[in-house]
Structure formats: structure tokens, C-alpha cells
Coordinates of C-alpha atoms in Angstrom, one line a residue:
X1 CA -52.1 -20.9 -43.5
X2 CA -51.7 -19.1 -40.3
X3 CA -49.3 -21.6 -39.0
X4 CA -47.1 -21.5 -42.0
X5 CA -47.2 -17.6 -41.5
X6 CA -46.7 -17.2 -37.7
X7 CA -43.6 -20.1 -38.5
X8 CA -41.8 -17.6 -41.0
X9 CA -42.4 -14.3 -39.4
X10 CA -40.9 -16.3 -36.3
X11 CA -37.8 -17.7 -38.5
X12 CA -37.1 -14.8 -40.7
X13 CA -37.0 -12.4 -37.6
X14 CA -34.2 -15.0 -35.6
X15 CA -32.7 -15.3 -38.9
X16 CA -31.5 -11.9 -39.4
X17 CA -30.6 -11.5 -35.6
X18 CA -27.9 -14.9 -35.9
X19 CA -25.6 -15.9 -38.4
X20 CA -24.3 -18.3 -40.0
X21 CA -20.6 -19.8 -39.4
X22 CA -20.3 -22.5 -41.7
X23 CA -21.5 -23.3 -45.1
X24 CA -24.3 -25.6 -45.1
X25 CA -26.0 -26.9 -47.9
X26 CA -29.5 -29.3 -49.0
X27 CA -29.6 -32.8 -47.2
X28 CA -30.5 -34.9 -50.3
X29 CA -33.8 -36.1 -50.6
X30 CA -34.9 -34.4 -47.1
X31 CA -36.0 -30.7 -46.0
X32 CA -32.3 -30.3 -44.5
X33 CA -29.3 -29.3 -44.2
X34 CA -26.0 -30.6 -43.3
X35 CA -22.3 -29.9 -43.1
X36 CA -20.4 -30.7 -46.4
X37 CA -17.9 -33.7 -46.5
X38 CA -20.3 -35.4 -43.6
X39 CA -21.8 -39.1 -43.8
X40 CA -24.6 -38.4 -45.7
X41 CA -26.8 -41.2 -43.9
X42 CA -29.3 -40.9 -41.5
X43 CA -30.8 -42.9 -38.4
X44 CA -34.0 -41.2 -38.7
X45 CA -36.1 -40.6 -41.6
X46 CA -34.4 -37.7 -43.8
X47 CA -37.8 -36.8 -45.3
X48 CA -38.3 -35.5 -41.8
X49 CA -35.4 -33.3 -41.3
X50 CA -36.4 -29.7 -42.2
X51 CA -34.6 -26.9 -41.8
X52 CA -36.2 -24.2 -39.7
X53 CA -34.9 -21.1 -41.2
X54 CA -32.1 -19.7 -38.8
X55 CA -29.7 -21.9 -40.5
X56 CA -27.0 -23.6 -38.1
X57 CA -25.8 -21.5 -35.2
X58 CA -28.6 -18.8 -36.4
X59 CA -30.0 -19.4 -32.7
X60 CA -26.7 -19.4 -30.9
X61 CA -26.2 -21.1 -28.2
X62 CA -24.2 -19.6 -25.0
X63 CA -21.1 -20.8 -24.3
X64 CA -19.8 -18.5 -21.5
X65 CA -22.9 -18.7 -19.2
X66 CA -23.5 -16.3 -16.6
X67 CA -25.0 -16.6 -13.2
X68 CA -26.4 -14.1 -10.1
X69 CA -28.1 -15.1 -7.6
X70 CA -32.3 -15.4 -6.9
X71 CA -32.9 -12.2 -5.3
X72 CA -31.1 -10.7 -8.3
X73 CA -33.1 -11.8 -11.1
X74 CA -35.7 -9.1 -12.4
X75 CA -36.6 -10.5 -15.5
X76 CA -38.9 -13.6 -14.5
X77 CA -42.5 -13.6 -13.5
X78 CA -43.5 -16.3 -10.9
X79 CA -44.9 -18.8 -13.5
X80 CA -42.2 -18.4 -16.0
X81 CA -40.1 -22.1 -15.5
X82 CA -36.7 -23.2 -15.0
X83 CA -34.4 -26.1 -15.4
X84 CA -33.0 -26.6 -11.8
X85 CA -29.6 -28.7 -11.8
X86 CA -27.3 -30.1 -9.4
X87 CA -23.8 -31.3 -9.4
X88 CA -21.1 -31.9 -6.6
X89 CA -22.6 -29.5 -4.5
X90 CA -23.6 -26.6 -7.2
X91 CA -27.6 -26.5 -7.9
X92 CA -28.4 -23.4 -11.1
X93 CA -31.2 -22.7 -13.0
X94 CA -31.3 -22.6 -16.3
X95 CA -34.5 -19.6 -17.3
X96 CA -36.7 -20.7 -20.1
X97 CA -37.2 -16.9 -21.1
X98 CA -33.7 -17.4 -21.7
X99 CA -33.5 -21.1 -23.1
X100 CA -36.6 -19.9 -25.6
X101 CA -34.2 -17.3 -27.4
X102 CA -31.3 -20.0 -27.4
X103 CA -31.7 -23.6 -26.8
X104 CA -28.3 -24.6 -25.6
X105 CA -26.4 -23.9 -22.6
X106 CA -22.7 -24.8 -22.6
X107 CA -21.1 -24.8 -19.4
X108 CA -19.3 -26.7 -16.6
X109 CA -20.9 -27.2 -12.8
X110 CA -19.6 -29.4 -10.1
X111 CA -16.7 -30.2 -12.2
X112 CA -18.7 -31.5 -15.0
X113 CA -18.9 -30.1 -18.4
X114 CA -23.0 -30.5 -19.3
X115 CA -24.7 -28.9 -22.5
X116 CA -28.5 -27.7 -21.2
X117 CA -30.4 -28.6 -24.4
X118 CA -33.8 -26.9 -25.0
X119 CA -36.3 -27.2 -27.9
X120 CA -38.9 -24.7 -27.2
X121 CA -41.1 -26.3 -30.1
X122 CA -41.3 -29.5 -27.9
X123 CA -40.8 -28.1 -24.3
X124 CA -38.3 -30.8 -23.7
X125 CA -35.4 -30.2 -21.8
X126 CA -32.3 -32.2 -21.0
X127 CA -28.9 -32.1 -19.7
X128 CA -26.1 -34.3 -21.6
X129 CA -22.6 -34.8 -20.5
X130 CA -20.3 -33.0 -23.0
X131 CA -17.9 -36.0 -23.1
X132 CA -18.9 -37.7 -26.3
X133 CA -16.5 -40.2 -28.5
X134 CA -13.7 -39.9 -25.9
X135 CA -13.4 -36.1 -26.8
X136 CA -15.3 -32.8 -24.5
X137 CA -17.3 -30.8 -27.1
X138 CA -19.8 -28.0 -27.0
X139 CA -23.1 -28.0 -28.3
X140 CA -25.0 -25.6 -31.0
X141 CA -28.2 -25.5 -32.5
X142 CA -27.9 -27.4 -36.2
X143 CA -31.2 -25.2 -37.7
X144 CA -32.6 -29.2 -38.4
X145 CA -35.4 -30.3 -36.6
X146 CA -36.9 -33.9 -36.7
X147 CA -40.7 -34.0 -35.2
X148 CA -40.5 -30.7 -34.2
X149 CA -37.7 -31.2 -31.5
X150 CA -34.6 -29.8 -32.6
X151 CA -31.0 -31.5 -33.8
X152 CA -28.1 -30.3 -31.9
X153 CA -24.7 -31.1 -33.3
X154 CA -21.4 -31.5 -31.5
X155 CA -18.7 -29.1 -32.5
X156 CA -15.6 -31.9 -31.9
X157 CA -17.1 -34.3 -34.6
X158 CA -20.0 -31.7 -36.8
X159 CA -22.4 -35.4 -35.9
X160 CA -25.8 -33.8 -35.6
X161 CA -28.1 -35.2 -32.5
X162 CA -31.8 -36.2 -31.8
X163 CA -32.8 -34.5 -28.7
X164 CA -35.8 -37.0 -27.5
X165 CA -34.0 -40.1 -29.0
X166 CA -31.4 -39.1 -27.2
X167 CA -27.9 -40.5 -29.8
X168 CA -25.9 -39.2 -32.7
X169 CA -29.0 -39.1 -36.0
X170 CA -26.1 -38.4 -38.6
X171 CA -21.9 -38.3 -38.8
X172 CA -19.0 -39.8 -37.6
X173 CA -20.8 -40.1 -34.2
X174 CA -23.7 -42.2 -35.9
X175 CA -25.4 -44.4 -33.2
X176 CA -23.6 -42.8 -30.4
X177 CA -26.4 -42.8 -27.1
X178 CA -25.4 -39.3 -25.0
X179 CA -25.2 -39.8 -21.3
X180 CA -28.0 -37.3 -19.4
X181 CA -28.1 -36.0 -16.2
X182 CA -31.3 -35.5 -14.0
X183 CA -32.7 -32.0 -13.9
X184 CA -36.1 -30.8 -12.6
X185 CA -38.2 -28.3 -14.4
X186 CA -40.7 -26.0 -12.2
X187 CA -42.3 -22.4 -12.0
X188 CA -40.0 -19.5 -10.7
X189 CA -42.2 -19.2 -7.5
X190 CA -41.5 -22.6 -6.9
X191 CA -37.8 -22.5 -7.2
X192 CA -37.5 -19.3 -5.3
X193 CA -39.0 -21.6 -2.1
X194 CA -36.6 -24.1 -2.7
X195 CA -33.7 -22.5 -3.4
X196 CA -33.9 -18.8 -2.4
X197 CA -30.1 -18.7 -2.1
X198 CA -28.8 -20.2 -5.5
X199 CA -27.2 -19.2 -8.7
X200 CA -29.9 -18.4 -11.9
X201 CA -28.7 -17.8 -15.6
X202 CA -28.3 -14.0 -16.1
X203 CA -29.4 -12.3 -19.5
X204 CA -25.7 -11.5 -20.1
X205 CA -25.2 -13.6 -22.6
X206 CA -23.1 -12.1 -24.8
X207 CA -26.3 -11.4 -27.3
X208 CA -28.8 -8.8 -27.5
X209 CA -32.4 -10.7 -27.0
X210 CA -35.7 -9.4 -25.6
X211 CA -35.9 -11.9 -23.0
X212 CA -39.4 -10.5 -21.6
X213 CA -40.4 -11.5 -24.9
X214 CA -41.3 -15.2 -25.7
X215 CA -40.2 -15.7 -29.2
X216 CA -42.9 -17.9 -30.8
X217 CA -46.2 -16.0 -29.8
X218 CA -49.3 -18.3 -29.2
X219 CA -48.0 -21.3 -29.8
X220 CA -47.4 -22.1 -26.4
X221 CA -51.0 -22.0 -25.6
X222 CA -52.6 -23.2 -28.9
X223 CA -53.0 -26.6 -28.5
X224 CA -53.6 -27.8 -32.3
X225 CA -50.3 -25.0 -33.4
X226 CA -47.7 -27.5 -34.8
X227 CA -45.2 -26.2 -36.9
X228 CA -44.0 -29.3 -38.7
X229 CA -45.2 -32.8 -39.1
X230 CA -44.9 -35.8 -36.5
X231 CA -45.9 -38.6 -37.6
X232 CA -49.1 -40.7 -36.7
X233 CA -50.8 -38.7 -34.2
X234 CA -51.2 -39.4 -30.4
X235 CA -54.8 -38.1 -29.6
X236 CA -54.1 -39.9 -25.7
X237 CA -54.3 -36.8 -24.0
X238 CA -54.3 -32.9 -25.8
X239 CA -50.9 -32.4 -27.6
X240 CA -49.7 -29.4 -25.6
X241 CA -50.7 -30.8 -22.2
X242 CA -46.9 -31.1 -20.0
X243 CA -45.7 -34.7 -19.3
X244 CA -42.9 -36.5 -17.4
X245 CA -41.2 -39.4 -19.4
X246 CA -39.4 -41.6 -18.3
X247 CA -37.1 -42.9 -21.2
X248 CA -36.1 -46.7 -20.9
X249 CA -34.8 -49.3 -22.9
X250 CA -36.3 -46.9 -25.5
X251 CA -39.1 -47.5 -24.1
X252 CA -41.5 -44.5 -22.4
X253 CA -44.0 -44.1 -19.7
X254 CA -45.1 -40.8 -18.7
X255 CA -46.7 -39.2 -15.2
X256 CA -49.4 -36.3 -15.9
X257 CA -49.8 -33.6 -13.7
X258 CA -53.4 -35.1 -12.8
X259 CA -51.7 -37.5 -10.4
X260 CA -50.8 -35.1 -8.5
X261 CA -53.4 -32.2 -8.1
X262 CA -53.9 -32.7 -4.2
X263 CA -49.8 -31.2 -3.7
X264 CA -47.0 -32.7 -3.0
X265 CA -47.6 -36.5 -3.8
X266 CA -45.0 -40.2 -4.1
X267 CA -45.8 -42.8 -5.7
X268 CA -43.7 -46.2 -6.2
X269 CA -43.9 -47.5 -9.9
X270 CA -42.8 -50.2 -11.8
X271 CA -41.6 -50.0 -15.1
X272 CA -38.7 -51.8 -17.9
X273 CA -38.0 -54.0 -14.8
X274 CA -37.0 -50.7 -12.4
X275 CA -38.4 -50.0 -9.2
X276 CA -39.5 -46.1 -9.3
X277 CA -40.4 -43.2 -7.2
X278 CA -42.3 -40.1 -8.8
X279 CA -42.3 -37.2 -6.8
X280 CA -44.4 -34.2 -8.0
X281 CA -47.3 -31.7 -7.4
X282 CA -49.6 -29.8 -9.8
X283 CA -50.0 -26.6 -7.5
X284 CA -46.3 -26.1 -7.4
X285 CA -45.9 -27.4 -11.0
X286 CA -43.4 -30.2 -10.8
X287 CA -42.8 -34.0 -11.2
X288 CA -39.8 -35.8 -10.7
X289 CA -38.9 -39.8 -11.1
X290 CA -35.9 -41.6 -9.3
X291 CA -34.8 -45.2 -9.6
X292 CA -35.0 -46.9 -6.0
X293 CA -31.3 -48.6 -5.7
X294 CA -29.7 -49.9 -3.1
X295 CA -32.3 -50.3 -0.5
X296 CA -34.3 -47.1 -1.2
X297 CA -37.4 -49.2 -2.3
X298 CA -37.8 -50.6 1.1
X299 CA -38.4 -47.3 2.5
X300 CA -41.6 -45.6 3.1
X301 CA -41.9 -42.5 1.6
X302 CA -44.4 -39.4 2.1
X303 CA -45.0 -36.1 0.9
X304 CA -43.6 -33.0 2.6
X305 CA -44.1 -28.8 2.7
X306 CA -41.6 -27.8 0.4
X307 CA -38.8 -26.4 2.1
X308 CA -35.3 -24.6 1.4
X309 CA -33.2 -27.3 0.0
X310 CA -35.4 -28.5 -2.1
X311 CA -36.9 -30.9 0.3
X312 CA -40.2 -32.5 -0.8
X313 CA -40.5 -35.9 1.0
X314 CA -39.3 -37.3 4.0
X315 CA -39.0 -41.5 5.0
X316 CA -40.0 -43.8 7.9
X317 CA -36.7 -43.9 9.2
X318 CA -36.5 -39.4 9.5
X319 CA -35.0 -38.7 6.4
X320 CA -35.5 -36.1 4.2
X321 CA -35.2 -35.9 0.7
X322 CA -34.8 -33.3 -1.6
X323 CA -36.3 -32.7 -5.3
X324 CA -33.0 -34.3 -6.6
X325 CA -33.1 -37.9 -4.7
X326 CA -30.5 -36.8 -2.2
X327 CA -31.3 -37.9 1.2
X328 CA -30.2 -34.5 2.9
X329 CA -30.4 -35.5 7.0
X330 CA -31.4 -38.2 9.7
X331 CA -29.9 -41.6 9.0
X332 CA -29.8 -42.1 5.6
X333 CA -27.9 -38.7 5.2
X334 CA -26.0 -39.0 1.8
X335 CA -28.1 -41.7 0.1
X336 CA -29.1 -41.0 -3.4
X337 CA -31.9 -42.3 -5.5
X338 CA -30.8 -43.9 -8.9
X339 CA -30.9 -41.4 -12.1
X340 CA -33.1 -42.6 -15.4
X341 CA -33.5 -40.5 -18.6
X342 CA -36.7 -38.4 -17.7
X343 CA -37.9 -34.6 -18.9
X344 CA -41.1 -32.7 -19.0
X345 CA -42.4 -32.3 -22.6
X346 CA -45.3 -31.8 -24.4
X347 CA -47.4 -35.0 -24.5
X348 CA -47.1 -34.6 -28.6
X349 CA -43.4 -34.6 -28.6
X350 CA -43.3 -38.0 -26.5
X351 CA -45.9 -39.6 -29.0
X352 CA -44.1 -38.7 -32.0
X353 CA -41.0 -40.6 -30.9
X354 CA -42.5 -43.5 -28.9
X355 CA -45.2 -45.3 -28.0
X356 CA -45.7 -43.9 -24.5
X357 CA -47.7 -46.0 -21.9
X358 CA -49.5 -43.8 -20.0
X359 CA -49.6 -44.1 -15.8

């Protein structure tokens, strides 16, 4: 009973701060809705589409992003995390106090046009090229979630999306698998050592929001607090505890932050056939996993201070490397590390959509 109240004192209060801009109206047989006219079949199982209570776009996503620089930002406390991202030469962060108020970020960075997706339910984050079916779309927030983890839709077609399964669920997009982009999620301390220079989402968005606020009151912190059902529970490790998967073949292993509680540790993995390296560190509250392409595996990799850059391992051959897989001096100045599908998440969210193996 508390859950179901804390739920609708959370959805009735974003409800009368969005609107709605379409008409929207019951999924049949499921707890959803969807746009009339739209292919009325889903991927997943509709009995576990609800609708959350904004409706669609009632958490609206921002679509002309704004950006100032670290020393500027005076909203975020030093363990209040970001989504760091990089492209041709651009590195932002994305706030969660900002993400947790609304879920999508449309925008366009190193001459790529990426949606930041966020489910605050799930903690998963992700950044998908807006190229989808040949056509450049935005991204908004459906009001469906599936698991918990929310459904966004593309604006082009109206095809609603599974975050964590990462393809079209449902319209003319059906089956459609979105094309991510690595991003790195960490603790504002953390990102103010590694890149004390760069661009950070302002709270001009266009919306008025409490952002010192986080939306959804304990639920962060209460580790049995689910709002919706998942499935056949994973009772691995406690359902709130923070996770890296990496997501291939549909298949998932994930890296807890107990592997790395001594600081800045690599490890070389194997996994779907893919030589790995996992980068991360439980003091300064990150974990990252690259594909080793190219050479790269050959290397001998160790840890390093973390340093302006975002440099947090060096090689045997005086290289260092920064928190994105870009070799950033010494010999193999240039080199990259191969991208996979990875993202930090609640260990329930991962559990509820795969069968994770465990490192």
C-alpha cells in the first residue's frame, strides 16, 4: 500500500506539471496506452505495458539542450551523477538531477544527432543515434513502461522503444535494433577531476522543475520499492545495488562495483566471443567496458591517478588512456578501444530482461 501511494502522489504531481500532445487511448488487453491508427502488436508482453500516469510527453523531454561550463554549475552536490559523453572532439554531461525530472535529451554533439535516454525507475542510461529507419527523429517519453524501464517513442514513425532491450517493442519500426553510443556514468566529484573544463547540461530547459528536488523520494534508497512488476525475480545480488552490463548477442554479463573497491582497477574479460577490458573504481564510482580490437588486447594495461582528460590507465608501451578507450599520447596516440552496448543500472532492471551472468 505505501508503494502504490508514493507511485501516485509521484504521477499525479508530474501529471499536472506536463501535458499531453496527442490523443492516446487503452492498449487492448494490457495496462497501456498507444497512439491511435498504430500496429497494435507487440514484441513484448502487453500485459506488461502500464501506463505510468503522465500520459505521453507528460514528462517532456528537452529538445533544445543547454550547456555551461563545470565551474558554472551550482545546482549539483559532489555525489549527485552524470552521464559523460564524447563525440568528435565534444565530451558533455548529461546531470541526473536533471535527467530524473525528464528522461530524454535530444541533441546533436560532434556532429551526431544522439537522444540521452534515462529511466530513473531503472537507473539505466543510454545514448542511441537518432538515425532510425533511414529518417533523424527525436525522442519523447511514451508514459508506457515495460519492467519498470520506460518506452520511448520516435517522433518520425510514433514506434514506441524498449530502453534495456534496446529495438522498436511496437509500430511501423517493429523489430528495429537502435544503434548506442558508449557513455560513462560517475559522481559530480569525479567528473569535475576529469573534466574541470567541459560543457554540463544547464537547468534552462525551457521548463520550470525543482531540480534540487529528486522526483521520486525514497525510492532510490529502498531496496525492496518497485513500482511495477518484473517478472521472475533475480535475488543474485540486492535489487537496487548499481551494475555494468554489458549487452551482447542479447546476451548480458555484468561487473559490480566489488571488483573494484581497492580504486582504479583493469581487468581483461572474455565474453559472447569478445576480448574485453573493464576499467572502473568504487571510491570514484565508475566502471567502464571496451572491446580490445585491433591489437589492443596484446597490451598490458594498468590502473592510473585519474587525471584531467579523463585519463584512468596507461599501457606497457607509454600510453595513456582515457575513461572513453581513446589512447590520448605516447605511441599509440589515436587508438580507440572497440564500443559494446553497456550501462550502469540497477541489478533488478538487468534481471528482469535477461539472464545476466555475473563476473
Amino acid at each position: 500500500m505505501k508503494n502504490s501511494l508514493m507511485f501516485l502522489v509521484t504521477s499525479f504531481a508530474l501529471l499536472f506539471m506536463g501535458c499531453r500532445d496527442e490523443p492516446t487511448v487503452a492498449a487492448p488487453g494490457g495496462g497501456g496506452t498507444v497512439t491511435p491508427g498504430q500496429d497494435q502488436n507487440w514484441l513484448i508482453s502487453e500485459s506488461e505495458v502500464f501506463d505510468g500516469g503522465p500520459g505521453k510527453d507528460g514528462i517532456p523531454s528537452v529538445d533544445n539542450p543547454k550547456f555551461i561550463g563545470t565551474e558554472m554549475i551550482d545546482y549539483m552536490g559532489n555525489d549527485d551523477l552524470v552521464l559523460a559523453f564524447t563525440m568528435g572532439g565534444e565530451t558533455k554531461a548529461y546531470t541526473h538531477p536533471v535527467l530524473d525530472w525528464h528522461e530524454i535529451v535530444n541533441d546533436r554533439i560532434g556532429g551526431k544527432d544522439i537522444a540521452i535516454t534515462y529511466c530513473p525507475l531503472t537507473g539505466t542510461g543510454s545514448a542511441w543515434d537518432r538515425q532510425v529507419g533511414g529518417k533523424t527523429t527525436t525522442f519523447g517519453v511514451s508514459g508506457l513502461l515495460y519492467r519498470n524501464n520506460i518506452i520511448p517513442y520516435d517522433r518520425e514513425s510514433g514506434s514506441n522503444w524498449s530502453q534495456i532491450r534496446l529495438e522498436c517493442v511496437q509500430g511501423p519500426l517493429k523489430s528495429t535494433r537502435v544503434k548506442t553510443f558508449p557513455m560513462v556514468e560517475m559522481p559530480w566529484r569525479t567528473w569535475k577531476t576529469m573534466f574541470p573544463a567541459e560543457a554540463v547540461l544547464s537547468t534552462e530547459t525551457g521548463f520550470s522543475r525543482n531540480y534540487g528536488r529528486y522526483p521520486y523520494g525514497g525510492y532510490r534508497t529502498n531496496n525492496q520499492q518497485l513500482l511495477f512488476p518484473v517478472g521472475e525475480a533475480d535475488d543474485r545480488l540486492p535489487n537496487k545495488d548499481r551494475v555494468l552490463a554489458v549487452i551482447i548477442n542479447q546476451e548480458v554479463k555484468v561487473y559490480t562495483f566489488d571488483s573494484f573497491k581497492n580504486g582504479v582497477t583493469v581487468i581483461k574479460d572474455d565474453f559472447q566471443g569478445k576480448s574485453m577490458i573493464i576499467v572502473g573504481s568504487q571510491p570514484d564510482n565508475f566502471i567502464m567496458a571496451y572491446e580490445a580490437v585491433n591489437g589492443t588486447n596484446n597490451l598490458d594495461y594498468q590502473p592510473k591517478d585519474l587525471a584531467p582528460g579523463g585519463i584512468v590507465m596507461t599501457d606497457n608501451q607509454g600510453s595513456d588512456w582515457n575513461i572513453f578507450g581513446h589512447a590520448v599520447n605516447g605511441p599509440n596516440a589515436g587508438t580507440q578501444l572497440g564500443t559494446l552496448d553497456v550501462c550502469i543500472g540497477y541489478w533488478f532492471s538487468f534481471g528482469a530482461f535477461y539472464d545476466p551472468e555475473i563476473y
